[in-house]
């Protein structure tokens, strides 16, 4: 056993787990049917990792493997829904039809009903915290129990209770719980997330992350529209913006920013942002894109909780091809996380230093990490001020590209 600063590697890293995607690994962690649809880029299903062949490892599994020669790891996975797909499920429960003509929506719902999957719609709940006024005040709880968002949650509870055998035999929908029971369960879920101290703390952490991403997006778009330079010089400007304005380096967003500056055709998620756009539409677009960027971050939070097995593997279901393409712009090769907290380190297929070295702007990238104390102070001021700087920076962008600011 190697010794590191007086501690064995086992003692130092015994509480960590890792998931690595290996294209040559023979044992699939995901079931065959999930693997099939995740591999189909048009199915609507997309995994957090860049491969469906996943090798999971931790201290306990290594010991088991050494002692017995085999390793039986229990993995748990659930299907996450974005807001659009949640609305299709709501219509399906109410009418027996998702209300769209796209065949892949029917196929996805049919597959969900014919298999015993777990569902996770916490991101839907988090994304819709924006409808709550003054979220931090418990006495100003605004999630009414008769609005469309609450009814979507009721429908999700009913959807989860559909009797699989009846559906597979007859194609008809029968529920194992009543509407009133589904409504009661939905109220419990809503109260747990929006009213409990633990739930509100979690919501606030995701909302803060969305604001951080939104501030970086505003700078990214402004630089793209004001600079006539190429991608490398725009990236340098963006690094300066991170250091002086946002204060936070986010690897996924920085790499995607370069691809945006480089006019990557796969960045269709930004296609509606053009000169002449109305101000209210621009802000709404940027806010929604920032929420899209939080999806992989949210996946990382729930991935590190491990679900009901040894490992938890989140999968998103969305028919928004632009959103799915956004997730593919930062392919994750592996992740390392601690057993007892929500901290997870994603390891991309190509590290940022490798990426920016390839783009010949590694010197500017490295300088981003100079004056670390200054960057931390900028971040702290933004957080303490509840990101009022977003409106200040947005006004600069608005003057540049909006038709009627």
XYZ file of C-alpha atoms in Angstrom:
405
model
C 0.000 0.000 0.000
C 1.425 3.380 -0.995
C 1.813 5.974 1.746
C 0.883 9.624 1.166
C 1.661 12.176 3.924
C 1.431 9.493 6.598
C -1.915 8.140 5.395
C -2.689 5.210 3.168
C -4.550 5.889 -0.069
C -7.347 3.795 1.415
C -7.613 6.163 4.402
C -7.377 9.288 2.279
C -9.755 8.285 -0.529
C -11.859 5.592 1.125
C -14.969 7.796 1.103
C -14.811 8.525 -2.615
C -16.520 6.833 -5.540
C -15.896 7.050 -9.268
C -17.836 6.319 -12.431
C -15.860 5.983 -15.658
C -17.280 5.509 -19.158
C -15.295 2.905 -21.096
C -16.288 2.063 -24.649
C -14.520 -1.301 -24.426
C -16.082 -2.362 -21.130
C -18.288 -5.423 -21.615
C -20.600 -5.182 -18.619
C -23.325 -2.622 -19.223
C -24.459 -0.722 -16.147
C -27.597 0.486 -17.904
C -30.284 -1.973 -18.964
C -30.424 -3.006 -22.615
C -33.612 -1.090 -23.415
C -32.308 2.128 -21.846
C -28.975 1.658 -23.595
C -30.749 1.293 -26.923
C -32.724 4.545 -26.658
C -29.845 6.536 -25.156
C -27.681 5.536 -28.137
C -30.404 6.802 -30.489
C -29.768 10.564 -30.694
C -33.339 11.155 -31.872
C -35.105 9.204 -29.107
C -35.180 12.076 -26.620
C -33.217 10.144 -23.964
C -29.747 11.345 -23.080
C -27.371 10.143 -20.364
C -25.079 12.363 -18.302
C -22.048 10.381 -19.483
C -20.639 10.228 -23.005
C -20.862 6.425 -23.110
C -23.411 3.860 -21.954
C -20.694 1.445 -20.826
C -19.935 2.548 -17.299
C -17.398 1.175 -14.842
C -18.188 1.987 -11.212
C -15.527 1.755 -8.548
C -15.094 2.475 -4.841
C -13.119 1.100 -1.930
C -15.743 -1.463 -0.901
C -16.251 -2.816 -4.416
C -12.494 -3.132 -4.896
C -12.197 -5.144 -1.681
C -15.081 -7.386 -2.765
C -13.479 -7.920 -6.151
C -10.124 -8.835 -4.575
C -11.688 -11.226 -2.091
C -14.276 -12.948 -4.293
C -13.100 -12.330 -7.847
C -16.409 -10.705 -8.769
C -18.189 -7.461 -8.089
C -21.954 -7.166 -7.993
C -22.659 -3.422 -7.991
C -26.265 -2.297 -7.617
C -27.057 0.732 -9.736
C -30.183 2.839 -9.671
C -31.282 5.190 -12.408
C -34.221 7.431 -13.027
C -35.643 9.402 -15.903
C -35.630 13.178 -15.530
C -38.247 15.209 -17.403
C -37.858 18.761 -18.587
C -40.811 21.165 -18.398
C -41.992 20.407 -21.939
C -42.116 16.664 -21.449
C -43.850 17.098 -18.100
C -46.599 19.015 -19.917
C -46.978 16.137 -22.428
C -47.396 13.701 -19.546
C -50.004 15.980 -18.000
C -52.038 16.006 -21.237
C -51.598 12.266 -21.626
C -52.978 11.597 -18.138
C -55.889 13.978 -18.702
C -56.853 12.952 -22.232
C -54.976 9.788 -23.187
C -52.933 11.801 -25.709
C -49.847 14.001 -25.205
C -51.368 16.609 -27.524
C -48.610 16.527 -30.147
C -48.240 14.764 -33.464
C -44.589 13.776 -32.967
C -44.291 10.015 -32.961
C -41.234 10.004 -30.686
C -43.315 11.489 -27.852
C -45.785 8.601 -28.122
C -42.905 6.126 -28.356
C -41.173 7.578 -25.293
C -44.358 7.506 -23.197
C -45.108 3.977 -24.373
C -41.614 2.859 -23.388
C -41.931 4.481 -19.966
C -45.224 2.721 -19.332
C -43.985 -0.690 -20.434
C -40.924 -0.648 -18.185
C -40.519 -0.352 -14.465
C -38.547 2.896 -14.400
C -38.044 5.407 -11.645
C -38.909 9.015 -12.465
C -37.329 12.194 -11.193
C -39.095 15.484 -11.781
C -37.278 17.498 -9.143
C -35.647 19.574 -11.870
C -39.108 20.515 -13.128
C -39.942 21.665 -9.605
C -36.698 23.600 -9.307
C -37.045 25.238 -12.705
C -40.486 26.470 -11.739
C -39.343 28.111 -8.524
C -39.339 31.228 -10.698
C -43.123 31.392 -10.258
C -42.673 31.797 -6.502
C -42.557 35.395 -5.329
C -39.966 36.253 -2.688
C -38.908 32.637 -2.299
C -36.731 33.247 0.755
C -39.700 34.237 2.920
C -41.594 31.226 4.232
C -44.634 33.402 4.968
C -44.832 34.445 1.306
C -45.335 30.983 -0.133
C -46.899 31.491 -3.557
C -47.121 28.021 -5.092
C -50.924 27.865 -5.324
C -52.532 24.440 -5.183
C -54.781 25.071 -8.153
C -52.365 26.333 -10.788
C -51.126 24.451 -13.849
C -47.732 23.644 -12.325
C -49.270 21.934 -9.328
C -51.643 20.017 -11.621
C -48.615 18.847 -13.619
C -47.206 17.338 -10.424
C -50.546 15.656 -9.682
C -50.500 14.194 -13.195
C -46.937 12.954 -12.674
C -48.029 11.130 -9.521
C -50.923 9.558 -11.434
C -48.600 8.634 -14.304
C -46.276 6.835 -11.887
C -49.236 4.796 -10.636
C -50.472 3.550 -14.047
C -50.905 -0.228 -13.935
C -48.322 -1.620 -16.351
C -49.985 -4.985 -16.865
C -53.330 -3.429 -17.790
C -51.673 -0.990 -20.200
C -49.611 -3.731 -21.845
C -52.624 -6.040 -22.206
C -55.278 -3.527 -23.259
C -53.585 -0.184 -23.955
C -55.919 1.414 -21.398
C -54.936 3.598 -18.466
C -55.811 2.437 -14.973
C -54.337 3.983 -11.854
C -53.421 2.365 -8.559
C -54.126 5.596 -6.672
C -57.031 8.031 -6.752
C -56.867 11.635 -7.944
C -57.248 12.833 -4.336
C -54.359 10.627 -3.238
C -52.210 11.927 -6.107
C -53.098 15.475 -5.089
C -52.158 14.742 -1.480
C -48.805 13.274 -2.561
C -48.161 16.245 -4.826
C -48.827 18.646 -1.958
C -46.383 16.705 0.228
C -43.699 16.935 -2.496
C -44.276 20.650 -3.011
C -44.234 21.385 0.714
C -41.071 19.317 1.230
C -39.179 21.228 -1.448
C -40.570 24.738 -1.071
C -41.421 24.981 2.637
C -38.910 22.849 4.564
C -35.608 24.419 5.557
C -33.654 21.654 3.822
C -35.728 21.976 0.652
C -35.453 25.761 0.553
C -31.702 25.538 1.089
C -31.387 23.150 -1.848
C -33.604 25.357 -4.048
C -31.582 28.425 -3.164
C -28.328 26.682 -4.074
C -29.693 25.799 -7.534
C -31.181 29.279 -8.008
C -27.830 30.831 -7.083
C -26.152 28.568 -9.628
C -28.644 29.643 -12.308
C -27.851 33.292 -11.559
C -24.124 32.622 -11.817
C -24.631 30.956 -15.190
C -26.963 33.746 -16.373
C -24.364 36.401 -15.512
C -21.731 34.505 -17.503
C -24.147 34.051 -20.414
C -24.870 37.790 -20.552
C -21.145 38.517 -20.775
C -20.669 35.793 -23.360
C -23.412 37.132 -25.634
C -22.311 40.766 -25.250
C -18.728 39.925 -26.206
C -19.941 37.942 -29.196
C -21.992 40.886 -30.504
C -19.546 43.709 -29.752
C -16.227 42.210 -30.762
C -15.077 41.785 -34.359
C -12.241 39.546 -33.205
C -11.959 35.836 -33.794
C -12.767 33.155 -31.262
C -9.366 33.265 -29.540
C -9.493 36.994 -28.758
C -13.149 36.788 -27.769
C -12.218 34.003 -25.375
C -9.540 36.257 -23.858
C -12.169 38.979 -23.343
C -14.456 36.431 -21.715
C -11.696 35.258 -19.363
C -11.267 38.912 -18.291
C -15.034 39.208 -17.780
C -14.997 36.128 -15.538
C -12.132 37.547 -13.490
C -13.542 41.061 -13.065
C -17.334 40.741 -13.323
C -18.708 37.275 -12.570
C -15.919 35.997 -10.328
C -16.634 32.338 -11.015
C -14.937 29.906 -13.367
C -17.258 27.176 -14.662
C -15.435 24.737 -16.918
C -18.433 23.524 -18.915
C -19.609 27.062 -19.672
C -16.137 28.320 -20.595
C -15.613 25.584 -23.185
C -19.106 26.105 -24.613
C -18.408 29.854 -24.743
C -15.430 29.226 -27.019
C -17.578 27.040 -29.266
C -20.139 29.878 -29.386
C -17.442 32.388 -30.355
C -16.169 29.931 -32.952
C -19.628 29.797 -34.598
C -20.081 26.114 -33.854
C -23.155 25.030 -35.807
C -24.169 22.657 -33.009
C -24.904 25.618 -30.726
C -28.464 25.969 -31.960
C -29.625 26.872 -28.464
C -28.433 30.451 -29.148
C -30.014 30.720 -32.609
C -32.885 32.989 -31.494
C -30.553 35.637 -30.064
C -30.091 38.162 -32.854
C -29.904 41.930 -33.225
C -33.309 43.588 -33.134
C -34.750 41.182 -30.578
C -37.159 42.701 -28.061
C -35.758 43.218 -24.584
C -38.284 41.128 -22.652
C -37.859 38.255 -25.097
C -34.059 38.426 -24.857
C -34.041 38.298 -21.064
C -36.504 35.405 -21.042
C -34.374 33.495 -23.570
C -31.181 34.020 -21.595
C -32.850 33.003 -18.342
C -34.253 29.838 -19.917
C -30.875 28.982 -21.471
C -29.281 29.443 -18.035
C -31.802 26.950 -16.652
C -30.847 24.540 -19.444
C -27.216 24.902 -18.401
C -28.157 23.964 -14.837
C -29.488 20.550 -15.953
C -26.079 18.794 -15.977
C -25.234 20.574 -12.725
C -28.443 19.257 -11.195
C -27.641 15.794 -12.549
C -24.332 16.000 -10.693
C -26.107 16.871 -7.459
C -28.489 13.918 -7.594
C -25.831 11.580 -9.029
C -23.747 12.014 -5.896
C -26.667 11.015 -3.626
C -26.486 7.431 -5.000
C -30.279 6.849 -5.033
C -31.327 3.437 -3.730
C -28.285 1.500 -4.982
C -24.533 1.792 -4.863
C -24.579 4.224 -7.782
C -27.176 6.526 -9.274
C -27.254 7.301 -13.008
C -29.443 10.201 -14.159
C -30.996 10.233 -17.651
C -32.835 13.172 -19.196
C -35.890 12.805 -21.419
C -36.549 15.835 -23.611
C -37.655 16.240 -27.213
C -35.838 19.589 -27.364
C -32.978 18.681 -29.720
C -31.193 21.979 -28.984
C -31.121 21.155 -25.284
C -29.825 17.640 -25.888
C -27.137 19.022 -28.191
C -26.119 21.465 -25.474
C -25.474 18.571 -23.090
C -23.338 16.838 -25.714
C -21.103 19.902 -26.122
C -19.317 18.988 -22.882
C -19.002 15.187 -22.944
C -18.241 13.755 -19.497
C -15.847 10.813 -19.397
C -15.881 10.206 -15.645
C -16.868 11.634 -12.297
C -15.437 11.414 -8.810
C -17.543 12.189 -5.769
C -17.640 11.861 -2.004
C -20.037 9.411 -0.357
C -21.294 11.860 2.249
C -21.807 15.173 0.495
C -23.046 16.579 -2.811
C -19.622 17.520 -4.181
C -18.827 15.920 -7.523
C -15.931 16.504 -9.910
C -16.801 15.874 -13.569
C -13.912 14.812 -15.779
C -14.559 15.752 -19.419
C -13.365 13.743 -22.384
C -10.921 16.583 -23.006
C -9.780 18.817 -20.147
C -10.030 22.577 -20.477
C -6.248 23.004 -20.569
C -6.045 20.417 -23.355
C -8.909 22.128 -25.172
C -7.460 25.642 -24.985
C -3.961 24.437 -25.797
C -5.421 22.908 -28.941
C -7.059 26.287 -29.687
C -3.726 28.051 -29.101
C -4.966 30.269 -26.282
C -3.640 28.356 -23.287
C -1.628 31.356 -22.005
C -4.732 33.525 -21.723
C -6.608 30.640 -20.145
C -3.918 30.115 -17.511
C -3.917 33.856 -16.707
C -7.587 33.499 -15.808
C -6.450 31.900 -12.573
C -4.125 34.743 -11.635
C -5.300 37.064 -8.868
C -7.420 34.344 -7.306
C -8.229 36.472 -4.245
C -9.651 39.203 -6.465
C -11.872 36.722 -8.277
C -13.109 35.265 -4.987
C -13.911 38.760 -3.684
C -15.879 39.551 -6.848
C -17.857 36.332 -6.430
C -18.506 37.027 -2.757
C -19.803 40.551 -3.498
C -22.143 39.197 -6.190
C -23.512 36.534 -3.870
C -24.001 38.902 -0.941
C -25.757 41.364 -3.254
C -28.059 38.584 -4.580
C -26.644 39.107 -8.057
C -28.049 42.602 -8.636
C -25.142 42.928 -11.066
C -27.162 40.822 -13.522
C -29.461 43.761 -14.252
C -26.513 46.125 -14.637
C -24.759 43.851 -17.118
C -28.014 43.054 -18.909
C -28.626 46.775 -19.540
C -25.292 46.923 -21.386
C -26.303 44.000 -23.565
C -29.789 45.399 -24.115
C -28.412 48.649 -25.554
C -26.307 46.695 -28.030
C -28.765 44.274 -29.581
C -32.352 45.095 -28.576
C -34.744 46.889 -30.892
C -36.696 48.621 -28.133
C -34.761 48.634 -24.879
